[in-house]
PDB file of C-alpha atoms in Angstrom:
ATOM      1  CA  UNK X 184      67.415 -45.953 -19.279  1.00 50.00           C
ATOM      2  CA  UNK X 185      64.185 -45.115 -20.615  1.00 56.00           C
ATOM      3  CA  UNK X 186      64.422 -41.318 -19.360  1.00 50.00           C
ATOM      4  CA  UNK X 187      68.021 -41.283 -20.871  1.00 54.00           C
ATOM      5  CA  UNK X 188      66.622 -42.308 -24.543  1.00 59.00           C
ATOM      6  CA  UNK X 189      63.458 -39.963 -24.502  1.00 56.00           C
ATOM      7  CA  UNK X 190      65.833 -37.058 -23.037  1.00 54.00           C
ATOM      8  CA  UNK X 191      68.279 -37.647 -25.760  1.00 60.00           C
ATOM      9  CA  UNK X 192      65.648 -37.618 -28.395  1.00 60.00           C
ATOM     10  CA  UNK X 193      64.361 -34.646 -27.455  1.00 56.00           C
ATOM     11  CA  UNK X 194      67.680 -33.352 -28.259  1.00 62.00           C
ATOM     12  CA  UNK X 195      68.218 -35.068 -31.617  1.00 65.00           C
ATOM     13  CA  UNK X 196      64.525 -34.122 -32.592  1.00 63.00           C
ATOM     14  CA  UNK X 197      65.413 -30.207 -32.042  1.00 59.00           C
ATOM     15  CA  UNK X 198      68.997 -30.179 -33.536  1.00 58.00           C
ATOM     16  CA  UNK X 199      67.209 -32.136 -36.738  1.00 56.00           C
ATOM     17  CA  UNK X 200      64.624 -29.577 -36.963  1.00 55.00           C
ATOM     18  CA  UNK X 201      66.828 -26.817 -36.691  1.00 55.00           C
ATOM     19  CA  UNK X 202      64.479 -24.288 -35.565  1.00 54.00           C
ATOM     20  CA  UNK X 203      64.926 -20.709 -33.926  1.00 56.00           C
ATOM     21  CA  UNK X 204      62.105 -21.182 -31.170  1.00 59.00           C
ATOM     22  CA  UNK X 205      61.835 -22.080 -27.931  1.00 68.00           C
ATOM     23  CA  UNK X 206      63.366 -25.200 -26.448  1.00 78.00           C
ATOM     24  CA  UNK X 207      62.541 -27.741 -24.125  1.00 78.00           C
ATOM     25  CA  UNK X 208      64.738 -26.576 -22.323  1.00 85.00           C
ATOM     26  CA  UNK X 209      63.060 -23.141 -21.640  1.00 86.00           C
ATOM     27  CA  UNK X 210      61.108 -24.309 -19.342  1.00 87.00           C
ATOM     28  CA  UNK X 211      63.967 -24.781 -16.745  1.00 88.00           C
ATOM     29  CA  UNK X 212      65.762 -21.181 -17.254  1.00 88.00           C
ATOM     30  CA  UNK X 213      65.118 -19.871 -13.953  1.00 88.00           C
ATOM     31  CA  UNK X 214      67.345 -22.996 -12.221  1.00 91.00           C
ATOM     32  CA  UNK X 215      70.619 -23.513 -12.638  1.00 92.00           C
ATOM     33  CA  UNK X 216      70.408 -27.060 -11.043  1.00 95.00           C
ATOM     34  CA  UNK X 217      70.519 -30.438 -12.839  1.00 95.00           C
ATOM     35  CA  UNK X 218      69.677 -34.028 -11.456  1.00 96.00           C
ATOM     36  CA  UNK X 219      73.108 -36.444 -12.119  1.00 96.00           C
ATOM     37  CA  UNK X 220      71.587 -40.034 -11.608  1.00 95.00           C
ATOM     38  CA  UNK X 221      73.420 -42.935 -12.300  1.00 95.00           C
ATOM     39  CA  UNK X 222      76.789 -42.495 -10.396  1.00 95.00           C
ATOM     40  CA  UNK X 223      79.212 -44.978  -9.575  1.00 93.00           C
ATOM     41  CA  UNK X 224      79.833 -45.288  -5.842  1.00 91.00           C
ATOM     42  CA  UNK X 225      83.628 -44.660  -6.137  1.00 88.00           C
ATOM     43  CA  UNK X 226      83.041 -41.206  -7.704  1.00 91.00           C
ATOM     44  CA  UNK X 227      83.664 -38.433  -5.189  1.00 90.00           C
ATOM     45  CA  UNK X 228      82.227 -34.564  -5.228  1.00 91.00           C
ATOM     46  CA  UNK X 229      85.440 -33.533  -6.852  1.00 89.00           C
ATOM     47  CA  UNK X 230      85.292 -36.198  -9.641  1.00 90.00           C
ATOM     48  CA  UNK X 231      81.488 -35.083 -10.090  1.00 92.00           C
ATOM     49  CA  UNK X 232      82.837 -31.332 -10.654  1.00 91.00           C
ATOM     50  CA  UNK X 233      85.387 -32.552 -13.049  1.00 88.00           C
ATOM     51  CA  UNK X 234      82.822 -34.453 -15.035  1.00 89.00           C
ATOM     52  CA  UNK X 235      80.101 -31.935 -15.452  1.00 90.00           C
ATOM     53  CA  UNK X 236      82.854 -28.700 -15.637  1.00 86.00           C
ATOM     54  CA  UNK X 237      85.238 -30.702 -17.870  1.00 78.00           C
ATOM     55  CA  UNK X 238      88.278 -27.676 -17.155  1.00 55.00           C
ATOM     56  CA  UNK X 239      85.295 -24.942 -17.232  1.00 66.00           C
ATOM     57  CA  UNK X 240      84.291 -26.125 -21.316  1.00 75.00           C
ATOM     58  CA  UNK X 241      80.755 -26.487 -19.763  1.00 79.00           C
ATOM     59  CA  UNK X 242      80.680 -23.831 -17.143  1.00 85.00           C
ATOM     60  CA  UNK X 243      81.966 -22.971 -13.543  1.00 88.00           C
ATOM     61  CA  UNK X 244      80.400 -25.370 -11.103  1.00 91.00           C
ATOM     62  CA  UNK X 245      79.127 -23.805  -7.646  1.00 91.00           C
ATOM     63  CA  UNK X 246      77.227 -26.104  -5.496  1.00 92.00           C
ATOM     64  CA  UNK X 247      77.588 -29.701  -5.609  1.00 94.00           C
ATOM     65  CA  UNK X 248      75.114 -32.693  -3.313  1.00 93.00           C
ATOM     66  CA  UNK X 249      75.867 -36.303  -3.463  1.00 94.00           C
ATOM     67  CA  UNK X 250      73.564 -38.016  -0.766  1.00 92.00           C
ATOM     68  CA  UNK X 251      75.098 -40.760   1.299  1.00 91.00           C
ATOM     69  CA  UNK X 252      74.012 -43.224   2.898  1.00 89.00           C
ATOM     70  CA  UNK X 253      74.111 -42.778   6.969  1.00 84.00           C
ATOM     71  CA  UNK X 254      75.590 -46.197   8.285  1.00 87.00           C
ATOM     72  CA  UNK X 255      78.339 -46.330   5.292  1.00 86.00           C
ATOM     73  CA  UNK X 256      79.116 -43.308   4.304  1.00 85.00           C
ATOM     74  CA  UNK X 257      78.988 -44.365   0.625  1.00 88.00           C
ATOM     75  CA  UNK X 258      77.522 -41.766  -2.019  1.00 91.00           C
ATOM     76  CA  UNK X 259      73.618 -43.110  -3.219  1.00 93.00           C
ATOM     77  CA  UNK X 260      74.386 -43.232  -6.625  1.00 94.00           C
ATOM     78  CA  UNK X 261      72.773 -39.769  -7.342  1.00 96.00           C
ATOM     79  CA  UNK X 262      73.430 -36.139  -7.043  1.00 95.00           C
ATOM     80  CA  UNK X 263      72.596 -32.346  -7.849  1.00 96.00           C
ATOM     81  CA  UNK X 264      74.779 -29.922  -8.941  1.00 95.00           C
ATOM     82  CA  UNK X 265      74.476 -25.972  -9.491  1.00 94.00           C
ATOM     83  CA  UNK X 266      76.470 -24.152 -12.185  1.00 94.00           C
ATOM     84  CA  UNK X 267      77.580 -20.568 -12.192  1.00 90.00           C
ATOM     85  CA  UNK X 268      75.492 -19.866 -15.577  1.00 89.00           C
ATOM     86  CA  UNK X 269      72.159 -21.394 -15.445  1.00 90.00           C
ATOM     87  CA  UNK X 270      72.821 -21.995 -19.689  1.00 88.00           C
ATOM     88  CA  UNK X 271      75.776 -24.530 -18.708  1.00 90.00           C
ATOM     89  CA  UNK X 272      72.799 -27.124 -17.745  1.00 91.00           C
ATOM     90  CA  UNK X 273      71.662 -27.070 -21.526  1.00 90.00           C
ATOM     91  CA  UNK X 274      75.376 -28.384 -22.425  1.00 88.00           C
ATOM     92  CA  UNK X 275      75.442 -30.959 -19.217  1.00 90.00           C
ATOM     93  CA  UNK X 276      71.867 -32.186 -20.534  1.00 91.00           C
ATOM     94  CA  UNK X 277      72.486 -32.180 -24.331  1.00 88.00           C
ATOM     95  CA  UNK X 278      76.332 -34.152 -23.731  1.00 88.00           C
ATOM     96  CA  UNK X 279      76.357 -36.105 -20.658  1.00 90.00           C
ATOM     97  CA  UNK X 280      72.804 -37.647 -20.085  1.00 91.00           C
ATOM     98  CA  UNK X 281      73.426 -41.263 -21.379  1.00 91.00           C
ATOM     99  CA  UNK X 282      77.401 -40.725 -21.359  1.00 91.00           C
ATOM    100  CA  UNK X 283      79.026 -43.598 -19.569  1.00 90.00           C
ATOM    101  CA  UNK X 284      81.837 -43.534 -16.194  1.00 89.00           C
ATOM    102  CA  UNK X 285      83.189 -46.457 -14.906  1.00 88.00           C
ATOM    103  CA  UNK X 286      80.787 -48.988 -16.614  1.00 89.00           C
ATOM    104  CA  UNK X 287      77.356 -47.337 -15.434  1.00 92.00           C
ATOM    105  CA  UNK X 288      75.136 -45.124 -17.888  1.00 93.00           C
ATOM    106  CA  UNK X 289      74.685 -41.481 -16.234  1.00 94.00           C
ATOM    107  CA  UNK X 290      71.423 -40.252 -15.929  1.00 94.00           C
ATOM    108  CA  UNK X 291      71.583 -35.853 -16.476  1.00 94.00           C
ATOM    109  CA  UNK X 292      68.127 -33.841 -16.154  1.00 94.00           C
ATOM    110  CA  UNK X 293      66.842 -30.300 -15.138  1.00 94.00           C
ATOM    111  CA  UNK X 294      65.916 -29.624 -11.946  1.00 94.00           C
ATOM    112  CA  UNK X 295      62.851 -27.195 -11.770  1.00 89.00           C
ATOM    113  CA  UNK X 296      62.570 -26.473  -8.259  1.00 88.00           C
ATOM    114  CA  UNK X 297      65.512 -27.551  -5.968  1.00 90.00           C
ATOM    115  CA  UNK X 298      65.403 -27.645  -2.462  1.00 87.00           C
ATOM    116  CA  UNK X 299      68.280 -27.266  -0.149  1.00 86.00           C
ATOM    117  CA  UNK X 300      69.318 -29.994   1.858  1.00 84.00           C
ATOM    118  CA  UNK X 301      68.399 -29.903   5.841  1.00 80.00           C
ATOM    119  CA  UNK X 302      70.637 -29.405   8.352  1.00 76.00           C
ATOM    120  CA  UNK X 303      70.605 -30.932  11.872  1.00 73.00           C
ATOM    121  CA  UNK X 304      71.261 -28.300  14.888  1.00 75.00           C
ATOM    122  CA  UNK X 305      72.908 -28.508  18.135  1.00 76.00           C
ATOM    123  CA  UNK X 306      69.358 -29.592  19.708  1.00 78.00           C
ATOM    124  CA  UNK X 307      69.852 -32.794  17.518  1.00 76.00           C
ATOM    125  CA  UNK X 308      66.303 -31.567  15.406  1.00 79.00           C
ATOM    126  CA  UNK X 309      66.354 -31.038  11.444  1.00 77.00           C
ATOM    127  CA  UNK X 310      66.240 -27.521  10.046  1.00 79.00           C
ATOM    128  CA  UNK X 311      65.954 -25.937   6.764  1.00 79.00           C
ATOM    129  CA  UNK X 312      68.534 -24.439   5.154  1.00 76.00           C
ATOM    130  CA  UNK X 313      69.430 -20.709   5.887  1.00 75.00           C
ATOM    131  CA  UNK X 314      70.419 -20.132   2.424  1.00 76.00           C
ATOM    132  CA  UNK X 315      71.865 -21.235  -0.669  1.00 82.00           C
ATOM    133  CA  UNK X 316      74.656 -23.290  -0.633  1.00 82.00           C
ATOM    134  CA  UNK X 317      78.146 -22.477  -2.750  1.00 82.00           C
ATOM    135  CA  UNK X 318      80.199 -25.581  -1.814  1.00 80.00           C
ATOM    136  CA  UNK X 319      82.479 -25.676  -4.883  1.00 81.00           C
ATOM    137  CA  UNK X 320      82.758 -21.486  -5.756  1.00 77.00           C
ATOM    138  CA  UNK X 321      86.200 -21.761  -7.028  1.00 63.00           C
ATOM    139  CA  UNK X 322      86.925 -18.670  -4.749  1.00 53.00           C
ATOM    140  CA  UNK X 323      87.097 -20.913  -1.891  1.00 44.00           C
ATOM    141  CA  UNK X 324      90.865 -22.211  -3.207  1.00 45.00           C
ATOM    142  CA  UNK X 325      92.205 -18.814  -4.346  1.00 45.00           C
ATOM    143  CA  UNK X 326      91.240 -17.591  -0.746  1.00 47.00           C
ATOM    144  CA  UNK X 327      93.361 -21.047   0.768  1.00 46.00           C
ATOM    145  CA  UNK X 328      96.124 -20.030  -1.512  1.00 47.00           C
ATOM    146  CA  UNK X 329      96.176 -16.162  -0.698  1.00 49.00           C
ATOM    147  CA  UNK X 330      96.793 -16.982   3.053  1.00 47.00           C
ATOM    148  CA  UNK X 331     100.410 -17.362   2.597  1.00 47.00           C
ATOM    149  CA  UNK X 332     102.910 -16.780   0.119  1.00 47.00           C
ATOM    150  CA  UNK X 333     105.202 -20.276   0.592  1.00 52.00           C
ATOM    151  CA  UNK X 334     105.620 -23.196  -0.407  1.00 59.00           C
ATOM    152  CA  UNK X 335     102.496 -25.135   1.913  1.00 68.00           C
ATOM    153  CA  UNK X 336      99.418 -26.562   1.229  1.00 71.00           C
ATOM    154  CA  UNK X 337      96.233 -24.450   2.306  1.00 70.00           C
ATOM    155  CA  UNK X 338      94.591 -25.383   5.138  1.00 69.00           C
ATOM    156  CA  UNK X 339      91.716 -27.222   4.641  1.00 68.00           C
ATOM    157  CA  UNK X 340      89.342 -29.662   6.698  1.00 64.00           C
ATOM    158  CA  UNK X 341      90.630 -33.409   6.165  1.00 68.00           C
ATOM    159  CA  UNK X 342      86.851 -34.402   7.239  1.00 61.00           C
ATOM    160  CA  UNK X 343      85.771 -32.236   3.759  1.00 61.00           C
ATOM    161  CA  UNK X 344      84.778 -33.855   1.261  1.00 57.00           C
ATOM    162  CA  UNK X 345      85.746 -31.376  -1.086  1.00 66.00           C
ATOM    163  CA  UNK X 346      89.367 -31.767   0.483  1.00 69.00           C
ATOM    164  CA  UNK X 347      91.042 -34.033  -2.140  1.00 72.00           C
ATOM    165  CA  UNK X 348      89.389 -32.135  -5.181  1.00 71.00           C
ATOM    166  CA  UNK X 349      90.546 -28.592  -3.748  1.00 74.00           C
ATOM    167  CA  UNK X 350      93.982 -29.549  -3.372  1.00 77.00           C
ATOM    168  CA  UNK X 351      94.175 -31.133  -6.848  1.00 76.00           C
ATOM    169  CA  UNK X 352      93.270 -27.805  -8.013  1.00 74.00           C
ATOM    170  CA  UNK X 353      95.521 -25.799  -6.302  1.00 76.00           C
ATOM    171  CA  UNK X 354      98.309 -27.813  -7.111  1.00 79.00           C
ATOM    172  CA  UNK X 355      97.785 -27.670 -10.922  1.00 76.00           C
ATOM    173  CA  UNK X 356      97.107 -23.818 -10.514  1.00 77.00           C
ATOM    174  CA  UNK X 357     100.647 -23.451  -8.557  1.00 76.00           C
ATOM    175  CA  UNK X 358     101.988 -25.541 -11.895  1.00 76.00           C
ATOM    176  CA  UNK X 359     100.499 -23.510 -14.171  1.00 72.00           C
ATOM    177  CA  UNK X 360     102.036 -20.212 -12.884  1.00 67.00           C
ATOM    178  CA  UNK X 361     105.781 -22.250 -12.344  1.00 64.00           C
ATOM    179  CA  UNK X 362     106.015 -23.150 -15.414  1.00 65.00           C
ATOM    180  CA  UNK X 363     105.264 -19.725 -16.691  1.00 65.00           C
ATOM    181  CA  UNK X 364     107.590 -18.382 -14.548  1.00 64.00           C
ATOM    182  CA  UNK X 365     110.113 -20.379 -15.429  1.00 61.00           C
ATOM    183  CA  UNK X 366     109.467 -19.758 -19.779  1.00 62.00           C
ATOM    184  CA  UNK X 367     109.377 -16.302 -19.182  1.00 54.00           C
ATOM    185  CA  UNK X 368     113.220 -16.297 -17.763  1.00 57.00           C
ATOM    186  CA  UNK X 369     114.333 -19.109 -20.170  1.00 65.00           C
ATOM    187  CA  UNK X 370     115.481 -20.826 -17.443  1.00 66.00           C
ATOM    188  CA  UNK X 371     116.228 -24.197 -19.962  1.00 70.00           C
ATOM    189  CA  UNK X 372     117.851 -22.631 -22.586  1.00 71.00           C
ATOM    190  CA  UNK X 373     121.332 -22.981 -21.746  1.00 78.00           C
ATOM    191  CA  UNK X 374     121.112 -26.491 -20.571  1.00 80.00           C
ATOM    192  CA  UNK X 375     123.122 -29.430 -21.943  1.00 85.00           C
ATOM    193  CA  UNK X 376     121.796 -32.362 -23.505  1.00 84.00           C
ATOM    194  CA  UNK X 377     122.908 -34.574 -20.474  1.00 85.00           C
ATOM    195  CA  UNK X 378     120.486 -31.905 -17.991  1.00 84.00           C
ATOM    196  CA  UNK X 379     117.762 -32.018 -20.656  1.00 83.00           C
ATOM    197  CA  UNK X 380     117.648 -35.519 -20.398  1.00 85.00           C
ATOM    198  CA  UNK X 381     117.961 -35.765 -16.562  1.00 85.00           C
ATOM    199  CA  UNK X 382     114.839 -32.995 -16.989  1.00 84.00           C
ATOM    200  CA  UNK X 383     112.653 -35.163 -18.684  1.00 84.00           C
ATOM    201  CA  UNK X 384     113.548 -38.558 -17.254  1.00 84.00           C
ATOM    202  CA  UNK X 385     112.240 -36.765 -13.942  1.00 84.00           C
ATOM    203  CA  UNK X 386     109.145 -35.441 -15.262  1.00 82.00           C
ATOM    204  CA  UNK X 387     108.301 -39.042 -16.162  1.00 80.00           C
ATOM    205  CA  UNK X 388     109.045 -40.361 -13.096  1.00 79.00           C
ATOM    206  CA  UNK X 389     106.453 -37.604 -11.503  1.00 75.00           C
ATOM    207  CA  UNK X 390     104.294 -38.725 -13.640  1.00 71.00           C
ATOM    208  CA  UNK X 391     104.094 -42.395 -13.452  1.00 69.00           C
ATOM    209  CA  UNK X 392     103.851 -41.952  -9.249  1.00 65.00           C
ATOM    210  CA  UNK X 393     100.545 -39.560  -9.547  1.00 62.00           C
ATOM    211  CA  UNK X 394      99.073 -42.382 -12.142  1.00 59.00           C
ATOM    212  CA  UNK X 395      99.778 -45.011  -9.466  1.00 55.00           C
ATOM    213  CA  UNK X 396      98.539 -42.681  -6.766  1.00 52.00           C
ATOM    214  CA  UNK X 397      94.772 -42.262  -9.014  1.00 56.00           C
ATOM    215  CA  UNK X 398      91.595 -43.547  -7.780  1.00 60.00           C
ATOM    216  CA  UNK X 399      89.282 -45.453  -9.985  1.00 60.00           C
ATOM    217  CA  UNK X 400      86.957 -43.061  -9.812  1.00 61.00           C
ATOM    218  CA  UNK X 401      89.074 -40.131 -11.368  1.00 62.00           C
ATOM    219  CA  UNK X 402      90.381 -42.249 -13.850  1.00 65.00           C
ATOM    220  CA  UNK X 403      86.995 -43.564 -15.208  1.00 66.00           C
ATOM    221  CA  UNK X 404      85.839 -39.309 -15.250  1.00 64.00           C
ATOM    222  CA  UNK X 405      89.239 -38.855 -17.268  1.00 66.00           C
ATOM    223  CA  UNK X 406      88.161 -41.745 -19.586  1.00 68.00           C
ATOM    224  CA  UNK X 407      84.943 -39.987 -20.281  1.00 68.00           C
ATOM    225  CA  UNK X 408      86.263 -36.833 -20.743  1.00 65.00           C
ATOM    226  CA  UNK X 409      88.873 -37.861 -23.574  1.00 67.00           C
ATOM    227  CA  UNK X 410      86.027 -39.010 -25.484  1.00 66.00           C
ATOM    228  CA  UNK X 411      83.943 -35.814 -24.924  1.00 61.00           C
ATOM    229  CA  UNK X 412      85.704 -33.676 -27.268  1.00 58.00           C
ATOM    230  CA  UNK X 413      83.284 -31.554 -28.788  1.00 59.00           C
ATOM    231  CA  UNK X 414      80.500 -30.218 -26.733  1.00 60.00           C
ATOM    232  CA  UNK X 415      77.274 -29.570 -28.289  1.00 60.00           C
ATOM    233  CA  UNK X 416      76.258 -25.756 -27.942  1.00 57.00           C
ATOM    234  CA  UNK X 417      72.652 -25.506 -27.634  1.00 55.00           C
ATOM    235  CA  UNK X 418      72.253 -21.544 -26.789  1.00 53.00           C
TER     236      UNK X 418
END
């Protein structure tokens, strides 16, 4: 907690002040990585990318490492994540460090130097990292999605942890373009009152079943994100 109040008064100090010069956060321009400490065990990699992209407001998220523990499987309670524009760490530092998910008080800091996580090879012996990882490149679900034209899921690893997030997206991206679609043709503007009803009274239904279906996890990052409404620009 103590790194999360001087962090945050760093912040305050500089938006009081007002000044033109350099920030604290200058000295961290050549990484794009920040340290996420602080992190409910329940949260997966996809809820992480949700938090710290909030729908792209803070910036495109491209790489994302949440050590686990060997024997459990469970995430460590910490994490490192890479954004797309190294400038989207000043807005995850300025508005997240000391925001709270699911009861615990996150913990959001530069990362100067970050080194790739090891691998393990065939021989069973630990080796670095042949180059930079790009777990969470958005790319990677247009690419699933391009395969084929119908109506099925892409095909994606169920042993990914990345799985459930992916999919989520994908979905709400195959929304987005029906219901386009769909107000580009009119396609409800001849319907009765009776059909509009029936409409809606399904939509709920929908609804209420993906609510039931959430994990605890997403719905604490959704929590935090309603009350995260305006971002603090610091560039």
């Amino acid at each position: 907690m103590n790194v999360v109040r001087e962090i945050n008064r760093i912040n305050e100090r500089e938006l009081g002040f007002g000044t033109g010069g350099a920030s604290w956060h200058d000295e961290y321009k050549d990484s794009a990585y920040i340290f996420i400490g602080g992190l409910h065990y329940d949260l997966t990699e996809g809820d992480v990318i949700t938090i710290f992209s909030q729908y792209r407001r803070y910036g495109e998220v491209v790489d994302v490492d949440l050590p686990r523990n060997k024997e459990t499987g469970k995430t460590r309670g910490f994490g490192f994540l890479m954004y797309e524009d190294q400038r989207s760490t000043v807005l995850a530092v300025d508005n997240l460090n000391g925001a709270t998910v699911l009861e615990r008080t996150l913990r959001v800091d530069h990362v100067k130097k970050y080194r790739q996580p090891r691998t393990k090879g065939e021989d069973g012996e630990w080796k670095e990292a042949d180059g930079q990882s790009l777990n969470a490149m958005p790319k990677m679900i247009e690419e699933a999605g391009s395969e084929s034209s119908g109506t099925s899921e892409p095909d994606i690893d169920p042993d990914d942890p990345m799985r459930d997030y992916l999919l989520q997206k994908w979905r709400e991206e195959r929304t987005g373009k029906k219901a386009k679609k769909a107000k580009s043709k009119g396609k409800h503007k001849n319907e009765t009152p009776e059909e509009r009803r029936a409409r809606k009274e399904r939509k709920r239904e929908k609804k209420a079943k993906r609510e039931v279906t959430k994990s605890e996890g997403l719905k604490g990052v959704e929590a935090l994100l309603r009350s995260l409404d305006n971002p603090r620009k610091h560039y």
